[in-house]
Amino acid sequence: MLAHFIVALRGAGIPASITEYLTLLRGMKEGVADYSVDDFYHLSRATLVKDERHLDRFDRVFGEVFKGLEPPEGDLARTLPDEWLRKMAEKLLTEEERAAIEAAGGFDKLMEMLKQRLAEQKGRHQGGSKWIGTAGTSPFGAHGYNPEGVRIGQEESRHRRAVKVWDRREFRDLDDSVEIGTRNIKLALRRLRRFARQGAATELDLPDTIRSTANNAGSLDLKMVPERHNTVKVLLFLDIGGSMDDWVKISAELFSAARAEFKHLEHFYFHNCPYERLWTNNRRRRESEVSTFEVLRKYGPDYKAVFVGDASMSPYEIIQPGGSVEHWNEEAGSAWMGRLTGHFRRSAWLNPMPEAAWGRTHSIGLVRQLMENRMFPLTLGGIEAMTRELSR
Amino acid sequence: MAGFRSTENYIASRDLEVAVNAAVALQRPLLVKGEPGTGKTVLAHEVAKALGLPLIEWHIKSTTKAQQGLYEYDAVSRLRDGQLGDERVHDISNYIVRGKLWEAFTADQQHVLLIDEIDKADIEFPNDLLLELDRMQFFVYETKETVVARHRPIVIITSNNEKELPDAFLRRCFFHYIRFPDRETMEQIVQAHFPDIKQELAREALNVFFQVRGVTELKKKPATSELLDWLKLLMIEDLPPEVLRSQDPKTAIPPLHGALLKNEQDVHLFERLAFLSRRQR
């Protein structure tokens, strides 16, 4: 039974090991979990999950294994993003309804209601004004009177019982799906380390002490030096959205490896080509906007700039003012690329597209030219070549 | 089984209780993560108090080495003593300075050992402590002796997630992520800390607090410890609860906000939001 649970966890990408499994068994033998399911859930979570990003996945697998729920793939709560539901509900409701909901506790309450109705609903439903189903007046469901109704792709009932601890899935936000196959990338990035002596003098400098003691006619004269630290500073610029969707996994792995490897790592997002503003958040909302000039001012030329992107776009997005697909850019992308590569003494572009295919896209050639050929494929070999180039 | 439970001044959720008890029963380290200010460090104090054991704290800095937790060989002072002809110089063990782990291992009673903010140290730090924490023993090269724990200490490790910890290290720990408390728990926590607070003031303050936390753009969201500081200030100033409730645009930014917002951008942001909401009205 439990072995099955471990296998399911590993299948979901949680790196639970045999040691941890044995620890869990010992914990149960010691009576930590007593005979309560909730305590067993808590114990197994503390034993098997070591990263808060995996907690949500753990909750799903736990629910699946011990409750016989359907596999998480078709999980409704997961496929419908909260925000989208919220927006739709906002759009759908009349003034009075909104006031009524506000009185009942706001949109969170509404979401609660939706969840509740999902739980109550036992069979396929059509018509009516309460149930989620088809052709009703309820704000949820498909083919309703309201043409913009929240459509929920649900054919059959989804028998869901009362919400258990693990079904609440409170750790959803933390799951950023970064797989752990990053060890190799870390090793490749390690080449970038650059050690320098900085800070307080805490280490004995033996050669200097000997020299100085000899000069001092044999009476001891200690010399200290600061310790060596990894001082490399890296700025990561990540292309996000659009054509980059295919490469999300490898980019995320690179990012997660870099984050663990460098103390001074800052990252920004752009779309297709960097222009006058960048984003600190991959949703690229207004509040996470930073001006590119600010980035240039804030981070000194000693930062190594690494761009990650497929550089596949319309050539106008690079060479033409106003060529951006998203907004009117006063200056061409090439001008901004020039500023960035001019400011940061060491820069490189990592491209997740296979190197052999680069020739087929005109814009890749353009970007490569702008980077003065410092474009490398996003493979282990490519990263190594890049680190060699950057640390020259 | 007897073990760690919520106390009157520390409210622990059931999952935290189970995690602590598992770590105590199986004598493995417990790794605690969570937002800053959710009571990670306080947990160790409370565990020590609940189990009636003394606490040894080891606060990690970026310059801390794993070896310093075991022992340090003070070669420099031995060299100096050698020059001055001190008698002590003949016994190398005079120059072995014991670290926190050694202290905890050889104490004549079980201890709670807190390794605070392990992520501050170098990447290699947790790896260097693997064997020591697993077997609870280490070897002193200078004196050729093995230090074995007489009583395995209860090890509690906190991390602020600034660096990822190595897998091999994680495998040996229990893990608990302290979730940010929901409103109900928060009310309990406030009650635990300020038993004689005015109910109305507490309620209004919590309203404001969760409103402030709801602003997604904040750089540093206020956490439990900030809330408690703020409440203390409110009580010292003896502000009436109405001040917190008032919709007066001038006070749209909460009184004594310095305890909640720790960053001038956040204060600006809040002022701007207050300004916007004033215009809408």
XYZ file of N, CA and C in Angstrom, chain A residues 212-364:
459
model
N 57.568 38.238 6.448
C 57.572 39.354 7.380
C 58.243 38.968 8.696
N 58.065 37.705 9.123
C 58.715 37.248 10.361
C 60.227 37.217 10.188
N 60.649 36.776 9.003
C 62.085 36.757 8.717
C 62.627 38.178 8.732
N 61.921 39.087 8.130
C 62.342 40.489 8.125
C 62.428 41.043 9.534
N 61.577 40.491 10.401
C 61.468 40.974 11.762
C 62.482 40.295 12.674
N 63.466 39.690 12.104
C 64.507 38.969 12.849
C 63.927 37.849 13.698
N 62.971 37.110 13.148
C 62.499 35.892 13.802
C 61.355 36.085 14.763
N 61.064 37.299 15.186
C 59.894 37.419 16.074
C 58.645 37.526 15.201
N 57.628 36.880 15.669
C 56.464 36.605 14.833
C 55.729 37.873 14.408
N 55.421 37.957 13.131
C 54.616 39.068 12.630
C 53.537 38.482 11.722
N 52.322 38.447 12.233
C 51.240 37.776 11.487
C 50.692 38.673 10.392
N 50.415 38.077 9.241
C 49.766 38.804 8.150
C 48.469 38.087 7.800
N 47.424 38.850 7.668
C 46.128 38.243 7.341
C 45.645 38.734 5.969
N 44.861 37.917 5.309
C 44.222 38.350 4.053
C 42.731 37.992 4.123
N 41.929 38.702 3.364
C 40.514 38.313 3.299
C 40.371 36.978 2.600
N 39.286 36.301 2.905
C 39.024 35.000 2.306
C 38.581 35.152 0.854
N 38.757 34.092 0.096
C 38.311 34.140 -1.294
C 36.821 33.853 -1.374
N 36.130 34.667 -2.150
C 34.695 34.448 -2.338
C 34.380 34.417 -3.816
N 33.287 33.755 -4.110
C 32.811 33.780 -5.494
C 32.157 35.130 -5.738
N 32.714 35.929 -6.605
C 32.197 37.283 -6.753
C 31.525 37.513 -8.089
N 31.310 36.455 -8.842
C 30.734 36.685 -10.163
C 29.292 37.179 -10.001
N 28.941 38.169 -10.828
C 27.586 38.725 -10.764
C 26.905 38.476 -12.101
N 25.708 37.985 -12.067
C 25.033 37.613 -13.304
C 23.669 38.280 -13.399
N 23.391 38.820 -14.555
C 22.062 39.352 -14.856
C 21.446 38.440 -15.902
N 20.268 37.940 -15.618
C 19.626 37.030 -16.545
C 18.447 37.739 -17.195
N 18.405 37.762 -18.506
C 17.252 38.331 -19.210
C 16.515 37.190 -19.887
N 15.276 36.969 -19.516
C 14.568 35.808 -20.036
C 13.432 36.230 -20.952
N 13.405 35.658 -22.131
C 12.285 35.859 -23.041
C 11.138 34.987 -22.538
N 9.936 35.531 -22.590
C 8.831 34.784 -22.010
C 7.610 34.919 -22.910
N 6.827 33.888 -22.969
C 5.574 33.970 -23.715
C 5.761 33.747 -25.203
N 4.676 33.596 -25.914
C 4.711 33.415 -27.359
C 5.496 32.186 -27.750
N 6.457 32.384 -28.627
C 7.184 31.253 -29.180
C 8.039 30.551 -28.136
N 8.252 31.207 -26.968
C 9.094 30.582 -25.954
C 8.373 29.484 -25.185
N 7.052 29.361 -25.374
C 6.290 28.375 -24.617
C 6.861 26.971 -24.732
N 7.384 26.652 -25.914
C 7.934 25.312 -26.119
C 9.166 25.062 -25.257
N 9.812 26.130 -24.857
C 11.106 25.962 -24.191
C 11.032 26.301 -22.710
N 9.824 26.391 -22.197
C 9.673 26.818 -20.806
C 10.439 25.916 -19.853
N 10.381 24.602 -20.106
C 10.962 23.675 -19.138
C 12.472 23.865 -19.028
N 13.126 23.909 -20.168
C 14.579 24.015 -20.124
C 15.001 25.368 -19.561
N 14.238 26.422 -19.881
C 14.570 27.746 -19.344
C 14.417 27.750 -17.833
N 13.348 27.107 -17.368
C 13.118 27.068 -15.920
C 14.239 26.306 -15.229
N 14.709 25.239 -15.872
C 15.807 24.475 -15.276
C 17.061 25.325 -15.183
N 17.327 26.053 -16.265
C 18.502 26.912 -16.275
C 18.392 27.933 -15.157
N 17.215 28.517 -15.029
C 17.002 29.556 -14.039
C 17.183 29.010 -12.634
N 16.589 27.844 -12.410
C 16.676 27.288 -11.062
C 18.116 26.918 -10.724
N 18.848 26.417 -11.708
C 20.256 26.084 -11.464
C 21.062 27.344 -11.187
N 20.801 28.395 -11.963
C 21.562 29.631 -11.797
C 21.283 30.243 -10.430
N 20.026 30.131 -10.007
C 19.665 30.726 -8.730
C 20.415 30.063 -7.591
N 20.615 28.762 -7.722
C 21.305 28.063 -6.650
C 22.804 28.314 -6.703
N 23.298 28.665 -7.860
C 24.735 28.712 -8.063
C 25.339 30.080 -7.761
N 24.626 31.142 -8.046
C 25.223 32.474 -7.920
C 24.591 33.259 -6.797
N 25.444 33.943 -6.093
C 24.951 34.766 -4.995
C 24.369 36.057 -5.563
N 25.051 36.625 -6.545
C 24.565 37.864 -7.133
C 23.894 37.546 -8.459
N 22.632 37.196 -8.396
C 21.911 36.902 -9.626
C 20.647 37.732 -9.634
N 20.472 38.500 -10.703
C 19.230 39.246 -10.864
C 18.624 38.796 -12.172
N 17.291 38.814 -12.273
C 16.701 38.383 -13.528
C 15.572 39.318 -13.960
N 15.434 39.458 -15.265
C 14.371 40.284 -15.830
C 13.742 39.530 -16.996
N 12.503 39.873 -17.270
C 11.822 39.223 -18.380
C 11.586 40.226 -19.507
N 11.582 39.729 -20.727
C 11.215 40.562 -21.859
C 10.410 39.715 -22.816
N 9.862 40.366 -23.814
C 9.100 39.601 -24.798
C 9.751 39.790 -26.165
N 10.236 38.707 -26.721
C 10.894 38.676 -28.027
C 12.206 39.437 -28.058
N 12.156 40.736 -27.766
C 13.370 41.539 -27.869
C 13.294 42.593 -26.759
N 14.388 42.888 -26.061
C 14.313 43.896 -25.011
C 14.112 45.304 -25.588
N 13.181 46.051 -25.016
C 12.986 47.448 -25.411
C 13.195 48.341 -24.200
N 12.435 49.441 -24.135
C 12.701 50.424 -23.072
C 12.254 49.971 -21.694
N 11.497 48.876 -21.628
C 11.180 48.400 -20.284
C 11.273 46.878 -20.206
N 11.535 46.436 -18.997
C 11.650 45.012 -18.717
C 10.734 44.716 -17.549
N 10.579 43.447 -17.253
C 9.679 43.081 -16.157
C 10.407 42.197 -15.168
N 10.033 42.333 -13.899
C 10.668 41.488 -12.887
C 9.858 40.236 -12.633
N 8.693 40.165 -13.243
C 7.770 39.074 -12.952
C 7.333 38.503 -14.281
N 7.185 37.184 -14.377
C 6.922 36.652 -15.713
C 5.512 36.940 -16.205
N 4.672 37.526 -15.344
C 3.350 37.893 -15.859
C 3.413 39.196 -16.636
N 4.505 39.893 -16.495
C 4.753 41.139 -17.208
C 3.590 42.113 -17.031
N 3.249 42.340 -15.790
C 2.216 43.326 -15.494
C 2.871 44.668 -15.285
N 2.012 45.671 -15.241
C 2.520 47.015 -15.060
C 3.336 47.180 -13.775
N 2.838 46.543 -12.688
C 3.512 46.804 -11.422
C 4.915 46.210 -11.363
N 5.200 45.250 -12.245
C 6.532 44.658 -12.184
C 7.447 45.249 -13.257
N 7.013 46.350 -13.827
C 7.783 46.959 -14.898
C 9.019 47.685 -14.361
N 10.141 47.578 -15.069
C 11.285 48.430 -14.744
C 11.784 49.021 -16.039
N 12.241 50.241 -15.966
C 12.784 50.845 -17.172
C 14.163 50.253 -17.437
N 14.454 50.018 -18.709
C 15.742 49.429 -19.067
C 16.891 50.348 -18.661
N 16.644 51.655 -18.745
C 17.667 52.611 -18.320
C 18.017 52.416 -16.851
N 16.969 52.129 -16.075
C 17.197 51.935 -14.650
C 18.089 50.714 -14.426
N 17.828 49.663 -15.207
C 18.648 48.459 -15.089
C 20.095 48.787 -15.449
N 20.260 49.584 -16.501
C 21.606 49.944 -16.932
C 22.310 50.780 -15.863
N 21.531 51.641 -15.194
C 22.127 52.478 -14.150
C 22.464 51.662 -12.925
N 21.559 50.761 -12.576
C 21.676 50.080 -11.285
C 22.784 49.027 -11.286
N 22.911 48.289 -12.387
C 23.867 47.187 -12.393
C 25.106 47.590 -13.180
N 26.248 47.503 -12.514
C 27.492 47.965 -13.106
C 27.928 47.091 -14.262
N 28.915 47.567 -15.005
C 29.403 46.805 -16.167
C 30.056 45.491 -15.766
N 30.333 45.312 -14.472
C 30.970 44.056 -14.065
C 29.975 42.912 -14.020
N 28.686 43.200 -14.159
C 27.701 42.130 -14.244
C 27.829 41.436 -15.594
N 27.667 40.137 -15.605
C 27.659 39.409 -16.866
C 26.204 39.248 -17.288
N 25.888 39.683 -18.485
C 24.498 39.649 -18.939
C 24.273 38.411 -19.795
N 23.271 37.628 -19.430
C 22.930 36.447 -20.223
C 21.487 36.582 -20.687
N 21.286 36.593 -21.993
C 19.939 36.633 -22.546
C 19.511 35.212 -22.869
N 18.281 34.876 -22.528
C 17.776 33.557 -22.894
C 16.538 33.771 -23.744
N 16.587 33.323 -24.985
C 15.435 33.513 -25.852
C 15.648 32.823 -27.177
N 14.559 32.581 -27.887
C 14.715 31.878 -29.155
C 15.002 32.840 -30.305
N 14.925 34.136 -30.033
C 15.245 35.157 -31.031
C 14.468 34.948 -32.320
N 13.327 34.282 -32.230
C 12.539 34.060 -33.439
C 11.370 35.033 -33.456
N 11.413 35.984 -34.362
C 10.363 37.003 -34.429
C 10.441 37.639 -35.810
N 9.588 38.593 -35.997
C 9.667 39.310 -37.259
C 10.909 40.214 -37.222
N 11.665 40.300 -38.292
C 12.868 41.139 -38.294
C 12.563 42.586 -37.893
N 11.344 43.052 -38.183
C 10.998 44.435 -37.846
C 11.032 44.681 -36.355
N 10.789 43.624 -35.608
C 10.795 43.799 -34.158
C 12.193 44.155 -33.679
N 13.188 43.885 -34.510
C 14.551 44.204 -34.099
C 15.021 45.512 -34.722
N 14.748 45.693 -35.996
C 15.421 46.791 -36.681
C 14.566 48.041 -36.856
N 13.270 47.946 -36.571
C 12.379 49.048 -36.919
C 11.800 49.703 -35.666
N 11.902 51.034 -35.508
C 11.160 51.659 -34.414
C 9.668 51.390 -34.612
N 8.979 51.103 -33.545
C 7.548 50.810 -33.664
C 7.270 49.404 -34.133
N 8.296 48.563 -34.204
C 8.100 47.220 -34.738
C 7.615 46.197 -33.730
N 7.591 46.587 -32.463
C 7.188 45.613 -31.446
C 5.746 45.180 -31.648
N 5.471 43.916 -31.346
C 4.110 43.422 -31.521
C 3.187 43.885 -30.405
N 3.775 44.398 -29.333
C 2.945 44.678 -28.168
C 2.657 46.144 -27.954
N 3.557 47.002 -28.317
C 3.374 48.426 -28.032
C 4.159 49.230 -29.058
N 4.028 50.539 -28.998
C 4.802 51.385 -29.894
C 6.142 51.666 -29.239
N 7.219 51.149 -29.844
C 8.534 51.427 -29.286
C 9.206 52.542 -30.076
N 9.614 53.575 -29.363
C 10.232 54.749 -29.997
C 11.529 54.373 -30.683
N 12.259 53.471 -30.065
C 13.540 53.098 -30.642
C 13.534 51.618 -30.986
N 14.283 51.272 -31.997
C 14.292 49.891 -32.472
C 14.924 48.976 -31.430
N 14.558 47.690 -31.472
C 15.130 46.715 -30.554
C 16.646 46.669 -30.654
N 17.159 46.879 -31.857
C 18.610 46.786 -32.023
C 19.316 47.869 -31.213
N 18.686 49.060 -31.100
C 19.294 50.132 -30.323
C 19.410 49.721 -28.863
N 18.338 49.077 -28.366
C 18.363 48.655 -26.967
C 19.336 47.522 -26.749
N 19.388 46.595 -27.714
C 20.367 45.511 -27.598
C 21.772 46.102 -27.566
N 21.987 47.109 -28.414
C 23.302 47.753 -28.474
C 23.660 48.383 -27.138
N 22.662 49.061 -26.532
C 22.922 49.689 -25.237
C 23.284 48.644 -24.181
N 22.509 47.552 -24.170
C 22.741 46.533 -23.141
C 24.099 45.866 -23.324
N 24.391 45.467 -24.567
C 25.667 44.774 -24.772
C 26.831 45.754 -24.647
N 26.581 47.033 -24.908
C 27.644 48.011 -24.753
C 27.965 48.263 -23.288
N 26.915 48.247 -22.477
C 27.110 48.558 -21.063
C 27.758 47.389 -20.323
N 27.207 46.201 -20.535
C 27.747 45.033 -19.838
C 28.898 44.464 -20.656
N 30.086 44.483 -20.059
C 31.279 44.113 -20.811
C 31.212 42.683 -21.314
N 30.610 41.812 -20.501
C 30.530 40.411 -20.917
C 29.058 40.061 -21.082
N 28.672 39.642 -22.268
C 27.282 39.250 -22.455
C 27.221 38.102 -23.447
N 26.147 37.347 -23.363
C 25.974 36.226 -24.291
C 24.487 35.947 -24.431
N 24.120 35.259 -25.474
C 22.724 34.912 -25.727
C 22.631 33.390 -25.770
N 21.711 32.834 -24.982
C 21.481 31.394 -25.030
C 20.194 31.145 -25.797
N 20.269 30.301 -26.790
C 19.104 30.045 -27.627
C 18.661 28.592 -27.498
N 17.439 28.351 -27.043
C 16.976 26.973 -26.865
C 16.716 26.246 -28.186
N 16.630 26.989 -29.317
C 16.405 26.317 -30.604
C 17.643 25.492 -30.955
N 17.453 24.357 -31.598
C 18.618 23.568 -32.024
C 19.493 24.396 -32.971
N 20.768 24.302 -32.783
C 21.689 25.161 -33.519
C 21.513 25.014 -35.024
N 21.199 23.772 -35.450
C 21.093 23.515 -36.886
C 19.972 24.323 -37.521
N 18.969 24.706 -36.722
C 17.815 25.396 -37.280
C 17.979 26.915 -37.279
N 19.087 27.406 -36.743
C 19.246 28.844 -36.620
C 19.229 29.554 -37.966
N 19.828 28.891 -38.934
C 19.955 29.527 -40.244
C 18.620 29.802 -40.909
N 17.578 29.078 -40.487
C 16.298 29.193 -41.177
C 15.521 30.430 -40.770
N 15.853 31.007 -39.626
C 15.106 32.179 -39.188
C 15.981 33.418 -39.328
N 15.456 34.391 -40.056
C 16.230 35.586 -40.343
C 16.616 36.332 -39.068
N 15.626 36.438 -38.129
C 15.864 37.255 -36.939
C 16.980 36.673 -36.066
N 17.143 35.342 -36.081
C 18.218 34.760 -35.275
C 19.565 35.265 -35.769
